[in-house]
Structure formats: structure tokens, C-alpha cells
XYZ file of N, CA and C in Angstrom:
846
model
N 64.833 87.964 28.264
C 64.717 87.058 29.399
C 65.923 87.186 30.334
N 67.112 87.357 29.772
C 68.308 87.457 30.598
C 68.322 88.720 31.443
N 67.589 89.740 31.018
C 67.547 90.998 31.744
C 66.275 91.146 32.569
N 65.509 90.042 32.711
C 64.247 90.060 33.449
C 64.381 89.274 34.746
N 63.788 89.795 35.823
C 63.701 89.051 37.073
C 62.254 89.105 37.562
N 61.795 87.994 38.089
C 60.450 87.875 38.645
C 60.554 87.904 40.165
N 59.761 88.739 40.808
C 59.697 88.780 42.270
C 58.354 88.210 42.689
N 58.375 87.153 43.485
C 57.124 86.449 43.788
C 57.189 85.761 45.148
N 56.077 85.784 45.888
C 55.975 84.988 47.118
C 55.142 83.733 46.836
N 55.712 82.564 46.728
C 54.919 81.358 46.415
C 54.118 80.907 47.638
N 53.049 81.654 47.947
C 52.303 81.413 49.179
C 50.901 80.862 48.952
N 50.535 80.612 47.692
C 49.286 79.919 47.385
C 49.475 79.175 46.072
N 48.455 78.435 45.646
C 48.615 77.554 44.484
C 48.952 78.332 43.216
N 48.289 79.463 43.004
C 48.550 80.244 41.794
C 49.997 80.739 41.774
N 50.455 81.301 42.895
C 51.814 81.828 42.948
C 52.842 80.701 42.814
N 52.561 79.541 43.401
C 53.472 78.404 43.274
C 53.591 77.980 41.819
N 52.460 77.931 41.107
C 52.508 77.519 39.707
C 53.283 78.531 38.871
N 53.056 79.811 39.092
C 53.829 80.832 38.378
C 55.317 80.658 38.663
N 55.642 80.441 39.923
C 57.040 80.249 40.329
C 57.655 79.048 39.611
N 56.946 77.927 39.591
C 57.477 76.725 38.950
C 57.629 76.911 37.442
N 56.659 77.571 36.822
C 56.764 77.830 35.384
C 57.961 78.724 35.087
N 58.119 79.773 35.894
C 59.241 80.697 35.684
C 60.573 79.969 35.787
N 60.716 79.123 36.792
C 61.960 78.375 36.960
C 62.191 77.434 35.779
N 61.134 76.775 35.325
C 61.264 75.847 34.196
C 61.623 76.574 32.907
N 61.210 77.825 32.790
C 61.475 78.613 31.587
C 62.818 79.331 31.647
N 63.517 79.225 32.766
C 64.814 79.878 32.881
C 64.745 81.339 33.251
N 63.588 81.783 33.730
C 63.459 83.168 34.184
C 64.129 83.292 35.552
N 64.901 84.335 35.740
C 65.533 84.561 37.039
C 64.464 85.005 38.047
N 64.548 84.468 39.260
C 63.488 84.666 40.247
C 64.068 85.125 41.583
N 63.440 86.132 42.162
C 63.669 86.486 43.558
C 62.464 85.963 44.325
N 62.699 84.963 45.146
C 61.612 84.311 45.876
C 61.430 84.964 47.233
N 60.227 85.472 47.481
C 59.910 86.065 48.776
C 59.336 84.995 49.692
N 59.685 85.054 50.959
C 59.165 84.114 51.952
C 57.934 84.655 52.659
N 57.398 85.790 52.200
C 56.253 86.391 52.874
C 54.984 85.557 52.658
N 54.112 85.494 53.666
C 52.821 84.818 53.511
C 51.829 85.722 52.792
N 50.539 85.345 52.819
C 49.504 86.190 52.242
C 49.593 87.598 52.828
N 49.341 88.577 51.993
C 49.485 89.963 52.425
C 50.867 90.513 52.152
N 51.650 89.819 51.339
C 53.014 90.254 51.034
C 53.024 91.625 50.365
N 53.976 92.443 50.745
C 54.159 93.747 50.116
C 55.635 93.946 49.801
N 55.885 94.765 48.790
C 57.254 94.953 48.318
C 58.121 95.670 49.345
N 57.503 96.535 50.146
C 58.306 97.292 51.108
C 58.817 96.432 52.265
N 58.311 95.203 52.387
C 58.813 94.307 53.429
C 59.965 93.437 52.925
N 60.291 93.549 51.651
C 61.441 92.819 51.107
C 62.694 93.660 51.321
N 63.533 93.246 52.229
C 64.702 94.042 52.583
C 65.677 94.135 51.415
N 66.150 95.337 51.160
C 67.216 95.579 50.183
C 66.847 95.166 48.763
N 65.562 95.226 48.410
C 65.159 94.773 47.076
C 65.691 95.715 45.997
N 65.748 97.011 46.275
C 66.217 97.960 45.256
C 67.703 97.754 44.953
N 68.587 97.717 45.963
C 69.997 97.437 45.637
C 70.202 96.052 45.031
N 69.373 95.089 45.404
C 69.489 93.748 44.833
C 69.213 93.776 43.333
N 68.171 94.498 42.936
C 67.853 94.613 41.514
C 68.933 95.409 40.790
N 69.401 96.477 41.421
C 70.454 97.298 40.806
C 71.712 96.477 40.578
N 72.139 95.754 41.600
C 73.365 94.980 41.491
C 73.214 93.793 40.552
N 71.989 93.317 40.397
C 71.748 92.195 39.485
C 71.767 92.602 38.024
N 71.680 93.902 37.769
C 71.742 94.390 36.395
C 70.483 94.120 35.579
N 69.374 93.820 36.249
C 68.140 93.546 35.510
C 67.530 94.829 34.963
N 66.921 94.725 33.804
C 66.295 95.878 33.155
C 64.770 95.822 33.200
N 64.226 94.640 33.548
C 62.781 94.506 33.705
C 62.500 93.687 34.961
N 61.620 94.224 35.806
C 61.227 93.538 37.034
C 59.734 93.242 36.948
N 59.373 91.975 37.055
C 57.969 91.551 37.035
C 57.590 91.184 38.463
N 56.615 91.894 39.024
C 56.255 91.743 40.433
C 54.872 91.113 40.528
N 54.791 89.988 41.235
C 53.534 89.248 41.339
C 52.885 89.488 42.699
N 51.788 90.206 42.706
C 50.927 90.389 43.883
C 51.704 90.797 45.130
N 52.566 91.787 44.962
C 53.294 92.369 46.085
C 53.250 93.888 45.931
N 52.118 94.507 46.286
C 51.996 95.949 46.076
C 53.040 96.730 46.866
N 53.515 97.805 46.265
C 54.506 98.652 46.930
C 54.861 99.829 46.055
N 53.935 100.786 45.883
C 54.160 101.909 44.956
C 55.453 102.674 45.197
N 55.833 102.876 46.453
C 57.054 103.643 46.733
C 58.294 102.895 46.255
N 58.360 101.607 46.524
C 59.506 100.813 46.081
C 59.495 100.688 44.562
N 58.305 100.531 43.985
C 58.197 100.468 42.517
C 58.754 101.748 41.895
N 58.454 102.896 42.506
C 58.958 104.172 41.994
C 60.483 104.227 42.083
N 61.039 103.688 43.156
C 62.501 103.671 43.300
C 63.145 102.762 42.256
N 62.470 101.666 41.939
C 62.986 100.782 40.891
C 62.957 101.481 39.532
N 61.854 102.180 39.257
C 61.759 102.907 37.978
C 62.831 103.994 37.883
N 63.174 104.574 39.039
C 64.203 105.623 39.051
C 65.567 105.069 38.654
N 65.733 103.744 38.767
C 66.972 103.109 38.310
C 66.992 102.925 36.797
N 65.856 103.231 36.152
C 65.746 102.982 34.720
C 65.211 101.602 34.407
N 64.634 100.945 35.424
C 64.117 99.587 35.280
C 62.646 99.635 34.876
N 62.251 98.790 33.940
C 60.836 98.632 33.598
C 60.180 97.779 34.681
N 59.096 98.285 35.244
C 58.377 97.558 36.288
C 57.048 97.064 35.727
N 56.838 95.753 35.771
C 55.607 95.134 35.286
C 54.877 94.529 36.477
N 53.611 94.881 36.639
C 52.814 94.410 37.764
C 51.852 93.317 37.301
N 51.894 92.175 37.963
C 50.911 91.114 37.746
C 50.067 91.014 39.008
N 48.828 91.437 38.912
C 47.957 91.485 40.083
C 46.513 91.590 39.599
N 45.563 91.352 40.487
C 44.145 91.508 40.125
C 43.311 91.784 41.375
N 43.881 92.560 42.307
C 43.207 92.850 43.572
C 43.122 94.353 43.798
N 42.143 94.741 44.616
C 42.112 96.083 45.177
C 42.853 96.070 46.511
N 43.587 97.155 46.775
C 44.185 97.369 48.084
C 43.822 98.786 48.513
N 43.984 99.081 49.786
C 43.684 100.437 50.254
C 44.431 101.465 49.401
N 43.677 102.380 48.809
C 44.228 103.459 47.977
C 44.962 102.948 46.738
N 44.692 101.724 46.305
C 45.430 101.169 45.168
C 44.548 100.171 44.412
N 44.189 100.542 43.184
C 43.344 99.680 42.363
C 44.203 98.869 41.409
N 44.343 97.602 41.707
C 45.054 96.714 40.794
C 44.150 95.579 40.328
N 42.844 95.839 40.414
C 41.854 94.860 39.984
C 41.359 95.140 38.566
N 41.684 96.326 38.042
C 41.168 96.726 36.729
C 42.282 97.331 35.886
N 42.081 97.271 34.559
C 43.045 97.907 33.662
C 42.730 99.391 33.526
N 43.470 100.071 32.666
C 43.326 101.521 32.527
C 41.941 101.921 32.036
N 41.238 100.996 31.393
C 39.888 101.279 30.894
C 38.798 100.812 31.849
N 39.201 100.374 33.035
C 38.229 99.969 34.032
C 37.718 98.549 33.900
N 38.349 97.752 33.029
C 37.911 96.370 32.846
C 38.586 95.462 33.871
N 37.844 94.480 34.422
C 38.464 93.559 35.401
C 39.632 92.819 34.785
N 40.720 92.734 35.527
C 41.900 92.030 35.043
C 41.756 90.522 35.261
N 42.348 89.723 34.390
C 42.361 88.274 34.623
C 43.282 87.945 35.788
N 43.351 86.676 36.132
C 44.204 86.256 37.237
C 45.670 86.548 36.936
N 46.484 86.554 37.967
C 47.915 86.795 37.778
C 48.557 85.699 36.930
N 48.083 84.463 37.069
C 48.599 83.376 36.230
C 48.287 83.636 34.764
N 47.064 84.037 34.475
C 46.695 84.330 33.087
C 47.524 85.484 32.536
N 47.788 86.489 33.359
C 48.630 87.603 32.931
C 50.056 87.132 32.674
N 50.562 86.255 33.530
C 51.917 85.713 33.354
C 52.023 84.953 32.034
N 51.063 84.092 31.759
C 51.088 83.306 30.521
C 51.078 84.213 29.300
N 50.299 85.279 29.377
C 50.226 86.218 28.249
C 51.530 87.001 28.105
N 52.066 87.481 29.234
C 53.281 88.302 29.192
C 54.450 87.539 28.585
N 54.595 86.273 28.985
C 55.734 85.481 28.517
C 55.379 84.563 27.342
N 54.188 84.772 26.773
C 53.748 84.058 25.562
C 53.872 82.545 25.733
N 53.326 82.075 26.832
C 53.379 80.644 27.132
C 52.197 79.971 26.436
N 52.478 79.183 25.436
C 51.444 78.504 24.667
C 51.035 77.198 25.338
N 49.929 76.631 24.853
C 49.510 75.323 25.355
C 50.590 74.274 25.100
N 51.209 74.368 23.927
C 52.259 73.396 23.591
C 53.415 73.503 24.576
N 53.752 74.716 24.949
C 54.859 74.893 25.889
C 54.493 74.367 27.277
N 53.231 74.571 27.675
C 52.784 74.030 28.957
C 52.897 72.508 28.967
N 52.522 71.888 27.849
C 52.605 70.423 27.780
C 54.049 69.946 27.899
N 54.955 70.658 27.242
C 56.375 70.297 27.318
C 56.867 70.363 28.765
N 56.331 71.331 29.526
C 56.745 71.476 30.924
C 55.984 70.529 31.851
N 55.095 69.712 31.280
C 54.437 68.686 32.074
C 53.063 69.035 32.602
N 52.438 70.091 32.069
C 51.130 70.514 32.553
C 50.068 70.349 31.472
N 48.893 69.860 31.852
C 47.735 69.867 30.964
C 47.228 71.305 30.910
N 47.226 71.939 29.730
C 46.948 73.377 29.657
C 45.660 73.818 30.338
N 44.552 73.153 30.076
C 43.281 73.600 30.654
C 43.287 73.448 32.170
N 43.915 72.395 32.656
C 43.952 72.165 34.099
C 44.863 73.189 34.776
N 46.009 73.466 34.158
C 46.908 74.490 34.700
C 46.224 75.850 34.719
N 45.558 76.195 33.622
C 44.842 77.478 33.560
C 43.765 77.538 34.631
N 43.188 76.383 34.960
C 42.151 76.340 35.979
C 42.620 76.842 37.326
N 43.913 76.731 37.616
C 44.454 77.271 38.870
C 44.252 78.784 38.908
N 44.493 79.448 37.784
C 44.276 80.890 37.715
C 42.808 81.250 37.733
N 41.992 80.477 37.000
C 40.556 80.728 36.978
C 39.984 80.612 38.388
N 40.439 79.599 39.113
C 39.950 79.389 40.475
C 40.390 80.517 41.399
N 41.623 80.992 41.222
C 42.099 82.108 42.035
C 41.276 83.362 41.753
N 40.862 83.494 40.518
C 40.096 84.676 40.104
C 38.656 84.631 40.611
N 38.030 83.451 40.579
C 36.607 83.397 40.924
C 36.165 82.119 41.601
N 37.104 81.375 42.181
C 36.855 80.166 42.954
C 36.122 79.109 42.114
N 35.418 78.199 42.754
C 34.717 77.116 42.059
C 33.767 77.659 41.006
N 33.129 78.755 41.353
C 32.045 79.263 40.516
C 32.570 79.717 39.161
N 33.770 80.274 39.134
C 34.359 80.690 37.859
C 34.686 79.473 36.992
N 35.160 78.387 37.624
C 35.429 77.167 36.863
C 34.150 76.661 36.206
N 33.064 76.631 36.954
C 31.793 76.171 36.391
C 31.324 77.080 35.262
N 31.420 78.390 35.483
C 30.962 79.345 34.468
C 31.768 79.216 33.178
N 33.028 78.815 33.292
C 33.875 78.710 32.108
C 33.885 77.302 31.513
N 32.933 76.482 31.938
C 32.705 75.212 31.267
C 33.535 74.040 31.744
N 34.163 74.157 32.903
C 34.912 73.020 33.429
C 33.931 71.949 33.909
N 34.113 70.744 33.420
C 33.267 69.637 33.836
C 33.714 69.126 35.213
N 32.840 68.385 35.915
C 33.203 67.908 37.258
C 34.544 67.189 37.307
N 34.826 66.322 36.337
C 36.106 65.603 36.334
C 37.280 66.555 36.150
N 37.080 67.604 35.354
C 38.143 68.592 35.152
C 38.367 69.408 36.430
N 37.279 69.727 37.127
C 37.418 70.444 38.397
C 38.183 69.592 39.399
N 37.911 68.286 39.413
C 38.660 67.387 40.291
C 40.149 67.422 39.961
N 40.470 67.485 38.675
C 41.877 67.529 38.274
C 42.523 68.862 38.676
N 41.770 69.950 38.571
C 42.294 71.247 39.019
C 42.579 71.195 40.521
N 41.660 70.610 41.280
C 41.857 70.509 42.728
C 43.044 69.616 43.067
N 43.219 68.547 42.298
C 44.358 67.654 42.529
C 45.670 68.371 42.238
N 45.707 69.148 41.159
C 46.913 69.919 40.850
C 47.169 70.945 41.938
N 46.112 71.585 42.405
C 46.262 72.564 43.488
C 46.913 71.921 44.702
N 46.449 70.744 45.091
C 47.015 70.056 46.252
C 48.488 69.712 46.019
N 48.796 69.247 44.810
C 50.181 68.903 44.495
C 51.088 70.120 44.609
N 50.631 71.242 44.077
C 51.427 72.467 44.118
C 51.678 72.893 45.564
N 50.625 72.892 46.368
C 50.770 73.298 47.769
C 51.660 72.331 48.543
N 51.471 71.042 48.295
C 52.254 70.039 49.026
C 53.732 70.142 48.696
N 54.053 70.395 47.432
C 55.460 70.466 47.027
C 56.195 71.611 47.714
N 55.459 72.613 48.147
C 56.091 73.774 48.764
C 55.760 73.887 50.249
N 55.337 72.770 50.829
C 55.126 72.721 52.268
C 53.972 73.542 52.778
N 52.983 73.802 51.925
C 51.865 74.659 52.316
C 50.654 73.880 52.813
N 50.811 72.565 52.986
C 49.718 71.748 53.530
C 50.068 71.169 54.895
N 51.141 71.656 55.484
C 51.599 71.085 56.756
C 50.538 71.161 57.851
N 49.792 72.255 57.873
C 48.803 72.457 58.934
C 47.382 72.168 58.456
N 47.244 71.429 57.349
C 45.919 71.243 56.752
C 44.930 70.592 57.721
N 45.332 69.527 58.403
C 44.398 68.831 59.298
C 43.930 69.755 60.421
N 44.856 70.494 60.991
C 44.507 71.438 62.046
C 43.568 72.524 61.521
N 43.857 73.029 60.323
C 43.026 74.077 59.735
C 41.621 73.575 59.427
N 41.520 72.372 58.892
C 40.206 71.837 58.539
C 39.388 71.511 59.787
N 40.043 71.053 60.845
C 39.334 70.807 62.104
C 38.767 72.102 62.659
N 39.581 73.166 62.648
C 39.121 74.476 63.129
C 38.018 75.024 62.237
N 38.155 74.811 60.924
C 37.155 75.304 59.986
C 35.814 74.606 60.201
N 35.850 73.281 60.387
C 34.602 72.537 60.615
C 33.921 73.000 61.896
N 34.695 73.193 62.937
C 34.133 73.639 64.208
C 33.504 75.023 64.063
N 34.193 75.931 63.385
C 33.675 77.290 63.212
C 32.431 77.291 62.332
N 32.433 76.489 61.270
C 31.280 76.433 60.365
C 30.062 75.841 61.076
N 30.272 74.812 61.857
C 29.154 74.185 62.565
C 28.538 75.116 63.610
N 29.327 76.068 64.107
C 28.843 77.003 65.134
C 28.342 78.314 64.522
N 28.211 78.361 63.214
C 27.830 79.607 62.542
C 26.435 80.073 62.955
N 26.223 81.367 62.802
C 24.898 81.947 62.976
C 24.506 82.628 61.670
N 23.292 83.095 61.592
C 22.825 83.738 60.360
C 22.314 85.137 60.660
N 22.604 86.039 59.745
C 22.130 87.418 59.869
C 21.891 87.987 58.475
N 20.703 88.422 58.213
C 20.395 89.170 56.991
C 20.845 88.436 55.719
N 20.725 87.112 55.712
C 21.127 86.332 54.542
C 22.587 85.933 54.529
N 23.358 86.349 55.525
C 24.777 86.008 55.634
C 24.975 84.946 56.708
N 25.865 84.013 56.440
C 26.346 83.115 57.481
C 27.491 83.832 58.206
N 27.434 83.869 59.516
C 28.490 84.516 60.291
C 29.334 83.436 60.952
N 30.628 83.409 60.611
C 31.556 82.400 61.116
C 32.559 83.094 62.024
N 32.546 82.725 63.295
C 33.450 83.309 64.279
C 34.581 82.313 64.555
N 35.786 82.822 64.622
C 36.937 81.966 64.896
C 37.845 82.648 65.914
N 37.993 82.010 67.076
C 38.825 82.593 68.129
C 40.200 81.988 68.226
N 40.553 81.120 67.274
C 41.867 80.470 67.317
C 42.857 81.219 66.418
N 44.122 80.842 66.523
C 45.153 81.446 65.670
C 45.241 80.748 64.323
N 44.386 79.760 64.104
C 44.370 79.022 62.846
C 43.322 79.627 61.915
N 43.726 80.038 60.737
C 42.783 80.616 59.790
C 41.769 79.579 59.311
N 40.514 79.995 59.173
C 39.461 79.052 58.768
C 38.790 79.427 57.458
N 39.066 80.593 56.915
C 38.318 81.057 55.748
C 38.440 80.097 54.570
N 39.658 79.684 54.251
C 39.845 78.823 53.097
C 39.169 77.470 53.307
N 39.318 76.900 54.502
C 38.699 75.608 54.783
C 37.186 75.672 54.690
N 36.606 76.700 55.269
C 35.156 76.856 55.199
C 34.701 77.058 53.759
N 35.464 77.817 53.001
C 35.109 78.061 51.601
C 35.025 76.761 50.815
N 35.964 75.854 51.054
C 35.930 74.566 50.362
C 34.771 73.701 50.855
N 34.473 73.759 52.138
C 33.307 73.033 52.645
C 32.029 73.503 51.952
N 31.884 74.803 51.828
C 30.691 75.364 51.185
C 30.622 74.928 49.723
N 31.758 74.988 49.039
C 31.779 74.614 47.620
C 31.394 73.152 47.418
N 31.895 72.270 48.296
C 31.680 70.836 48.122
C 30.378 70.339 48.736
N 29.876 71.047 49.758
C 28.685 70.578 50.459
C 27.446 71.409 50.128
N 27.543 72.709 50.161
C 26.410 73.580 49.833
C 26.259 73.703 48.318
N 27.409 73.765 47.621
C 27.485 73.743 46.159
C 26.861 74.964 45.488
N 26.885 76.073 46.177
C 26.442 77.323 45.559
C 27.110 78.494 46.294
N 27.308 79.622 45.626
C 27.890 80.784 46.298
C 27.056 81.169 47.515
N 27.715 81.334 48.638
C 27.031 81.577 49.910
C 27.638 82.796 50.597
N 26.859 83.857 50.840
C 27.410 85.023 51.546
C 27.845 84.661 52.958
N 29.083 84.982 53.283
C 29.636 84.648 54.599
C 30.410 85.845 55.148
N 30.235 86.103 56.432
C 31.071 87.064 57.152
C 31.965 86.271 58.095
N 33.275 86.433 57.954
C 34.233 85.776 58.834
C 34.793 86.795 59.818
N 34.832 86.422 61.087
C 35.498 87.240 62.099
C 36.582 86.363 62.724
N 37.829 86.624 62.342
C 38.964 85.860 62.869
C 39.637 86.734 63.929
N 39.052 86.720 65.116
C 39.425 87.693 66.144
C 40.890 87.630 66.528
N 41.414 86.437 66.770
C 42.793 86.322 67.238
C 43.784 86.730 66.166
N 43.444 86.442 64.889
C 44.329 86.799 63.785
C 44.126 88.243 63.332
N 43.022 88.855 63.754
C 42.758 90.237 63.402
C 42.086 90.430 62.057
N 41.727 89.335 61.396
C 41.156 89.443 60.053
C 39.634 89.411 60.077
N 39.030 90.175 59.169
C 37.613 90.086 58.868
C 37.472 89.914 57.363
N 36.533 89.078 56.955
C 36.276 88.860 55.531
C 34.772 88.856 55.294
N 34.382 89.305 54.115
C 33.002 89.141 53.650
C 33.084 88.545 52.260
N 32.457 87.383 52.084
C 32.556 86.654 50.818
C 31.216 86.574 50.097
N 31.312 86.496 48.769
C 30.151 86.314 47.896
C 29.071 87.341 48.212
N 29.467 88.595 48.155
C 28.563 89.673 48.547
C 28.599 90.826 47.553
N 27.418 91.350 47.234
C 27.333 92.559 46.398
C 27.836 93.782 47.150
N 28.065 93.647 48.436
C 28.490 94.773 49.267
C 30.004 94.830 49.468
N 30.744 93.946 48.819
C 32.194 93.900 49.036
C 32.856 95.235 48.712
N 32.509 95.830 47.586
C 33.132 97.107 47.224
C 32.654 98.243 48.113
N 31.420 98.163 48.616
C 30.956 99.169 49.574
C 31.788 99.106 50.846
N 32.099 97.895 51.291
C 32.942 97.736 52.472
C 34.359 98.228 52.198
N 34.856 97.951 51.011
C 36.203 98.430 50.647
C 36.250 99.953 50.645
N 35.216 100.573 50.078
C 35.191 102.041 50.046
C 35.050 102.622 51.452
N 34.360 101.907 52.337
C 34.155 102.407 53.699
C 35.392 102.251 54.571
N 36.121 101.140 54.408
C 37.190 100.820 55.351
C 38.566 100.605 54.727
N 38.649 100.494 53.397
C 39.909 100.086 52.792
C 40.056 98.586 52.915
N 41.293 98.105 53.052
C 41.535 96.661 53.104
C 41.919 96.146 51.742
N 41.281 95.068 51.304
C 41.597 94.496 49.991
C 40.385 93.718 49.482
N 40.345 93.522 48.179
C 39.290 92.711 47.583
C 39.915 91.560 46.813
N 39.109 90.542 46.545
C 39.550 89.404 45.742
C 38.308 88.743 45.162
N 38.519 87.781 44.257
C 37.374 87.083 43.681
C 36.427 87.987 42.936
N 36.962 88.750 41.952
C 36.136 89.605 41.093
C 35.368 90.655 41.896
N 35.991 91.162 42.950
C 35.423 92.229 43.778
C 34.136 91.826 44.485
N 33.900 90.533 44.620
C 32.756 90.063 45.396
C 33.182 89.595 46.795
N 34.457 89.778 47.092
C 35.000 89.357 48.382
C 35.883 90.472 48.932
N 35.767 90.723 50.225
C 36.500 91.819 50.862
C 37.189 91.302 52.107
N 38.360 91.854 52.390
C 39.077 91.483 53.603
C 39.725 92.693 54.252
N 39.957 92.584 55.535
C 40.557 93.680 56.293
C 41.300 93.078 57.477
N 42.424 93.680 57.831
C 43.158 93.221 59.014
C 43.289 94.348 60.016
N 42.818 94.098 61.219
C 42.981 95.066 62.298
C 44.403 94.974 62.847
N 45.144 96.057 62.682
C 46.513 96.125 63.193
C 46.682 97.445 63.931
N 47.629 97.510 64.862
C 47.875 98.769 65.579
C 48.143 99.917 64.598
N 47.551 101.060 64.888
C 47.761 102.224 64.051
C 46.759 102.370 62.927
N 45.876 101.398 62.775
C 44.850 101.462 61.733
C 43.476 101.477 62.403
N 42.509 102.148 61.758
C 41.155 102.166 62.302
C 40.647 100.745 62.503
N 40.088 100.491 63.666
C 39.610 99.150 63.992
C 38.210 98.941 63.415
N 38.021 97.831 62.726
C 36.731 97.486 62.139
C 36.150 96.314 62.920
N 34.858 96.375 63.211
C 34.192 95.322 63.977
C 33.068 94.707 63.151
N 32.512 93.619 63.675
C 31.359 92.987 63.032
C 30.193 93.958 62.957
N 29.988 94.742 63.994
C 28.902 95.730 63.973
C 29.120 96.767 62.874
N 30.366 97.158 62.639
C 30.663 98.110 61.565
C 30.287 97.510 60.206
N 30.630 96.245 60.026
C 30.313 95.568 58.767
C 28.808 95.507 58.574
N 28.084 95.123 59.619
C 26.629 95.046 59.524
C 26.024 96.410 59.194
N 26.581 97.442 59.783
C 26.064 98.794 59.554
C 26.185 99.172 58.092
N 27.342 98.909 57.465
C 27.541 99.262 56.067
C 26.629 98.428 55.168
N 26.547 97.134 55.439
C 25.695 96.266 54.616
C 24.234 96.716 54.717
N 23.772 97.005 55.927
C 22.389 97.439 56.114
C 22.121 98.759 55.407
N 23.064 99.670 55.488
C 22.903 100.978 54.857
C 22.838 100.874 53.344
N 23.593 99.939 52.772
C 23.699 99.842 51.309
C 22.637 98.923 50.684
N 22.009 98.101 51.497
C 20.968 97.207 50.966
C 19.702 97.967 50.606
């Protein structure tokens, strides 16, 4: 433990919980301020920082960066990756045998041998804490599939809110939910997909996802076009991996969800491109 450092961006509920557990356990932590989409190569001076810190094992949570990882290994450092996503040219959603990986929280608990008893000592109800990872892995639907009762799901959601609030991640919640409601109400339908267009700088995907979970109460295929932010997402779709293979980007939610960001220097993806791939593969 004294020779281990955890590198993590506490930018969502799962990462916040891992961060809090690590701190409570006395694990040394390098906290990244990056939002969603964090990568190791954007952490300035991370290699000399690890070298000067004298750490022999670096545990990296959902911050892909093969080149920087290679430089860390060249120092003689053991590099451990906690992740469960696909990225362009990088499969971190499966193990060496091709099996889907559990959530990063579940991997963290296993790596550091965190028992239910230890979770209780740190102030967490084990099943509810684990639910944060289950939800990150497969959203509401994974909680239901794994036997969480409605009251337990409410407790998972309450813990999620507490985690986000403690780290200032709910500051824009009212603005985000207002934008999400407006975008959802203006949705159109195509080929069994709800199409949600958002022209504001406020992300709506998460807000809409919670609306669907609480109001529609079943997995619903959705295409999000967040034009101003440059993001496109396709959720709850058998075509997510087809889109990933066609355009790159990233996957989440057991490879049933795909995302892509249009940035300068990268091939631009449009709604028509997404429709073309889905139509071709159906």
C-alpha cells in the first residue's frame, strides 16, 4: 500500500466513491481535475511525479493513455488499469479471454480486497455501495437484473446524489434537468429510436436517461445529437458496437451504448451517418 498510488478523476458517482474509499483506506491518490473523457496524456508531468514519488505500483482509473502507461512501465512501475469501456483503437471493456469486465468500482474492491465488513466500518452499506458500480456498468436495468428491490434502488440513487453533491457535481443540476426536459419533450422518432436534439452547451444525456428510467421504466433506444458540445450518443442499441467499429469513439453500459465527440482533426460524424450505419446493420 505504501508503494501504491491511485490516479483518478472523481468526475462521476462511481469515481467519487472509489476516491473516497481510497482516501479512507490510506491509499495515496493523485486526483485529476479532468471531466468525463479524461485521458492520462492530459495529466501534466505525471511520469516525473510518479518517479519522484517513489511508487512501485500505479492504479489508473478510467484514464486511457497507452503511451504514458508505457513510459511508466519503463520506470519499472507496475501499471494496473481499472476500466470497462471501449475507446478508439483500445479495448478496455473485456479481459484477455474476451469476457466483459465488471465496473471499475467492482474491480477496485477486488484489487484491494475490500470486504463487506470493511465497507461497513467505512460507513457504507455494502449492497448499496456496490450498486453504484452496478449502475455505472448497466444503469437502472442492471440493478433490476441483479435483484435490487425498489427501495434498494432508491437508496442507491440517494447515495449517488450524496457522492455527487459532496464533490460539487450537482451545481448545474437544475439547469441540466431543464434543458433535458425541453430536449426530451421535443424529441422525434426514427426507426424505433427516439432522437433528442440539443443545441445548448448544457449536456442533456444523463438527465434524459433518468427521465426515461423513472417515467418510461424500460430500456429505450435513443440517439442524442449535442451539436454545440460536439457529442453524439446512441443508447440501448444492438448497433452500438457497429457504430464503434465504423467511427471509433467509446462505448459504455455493457457495449449497448456508444458515444463520439466531433473535434477538429477528427472525421466528423453526423446524424445521417449514424442512421446509415444502423440501417445497413439492421
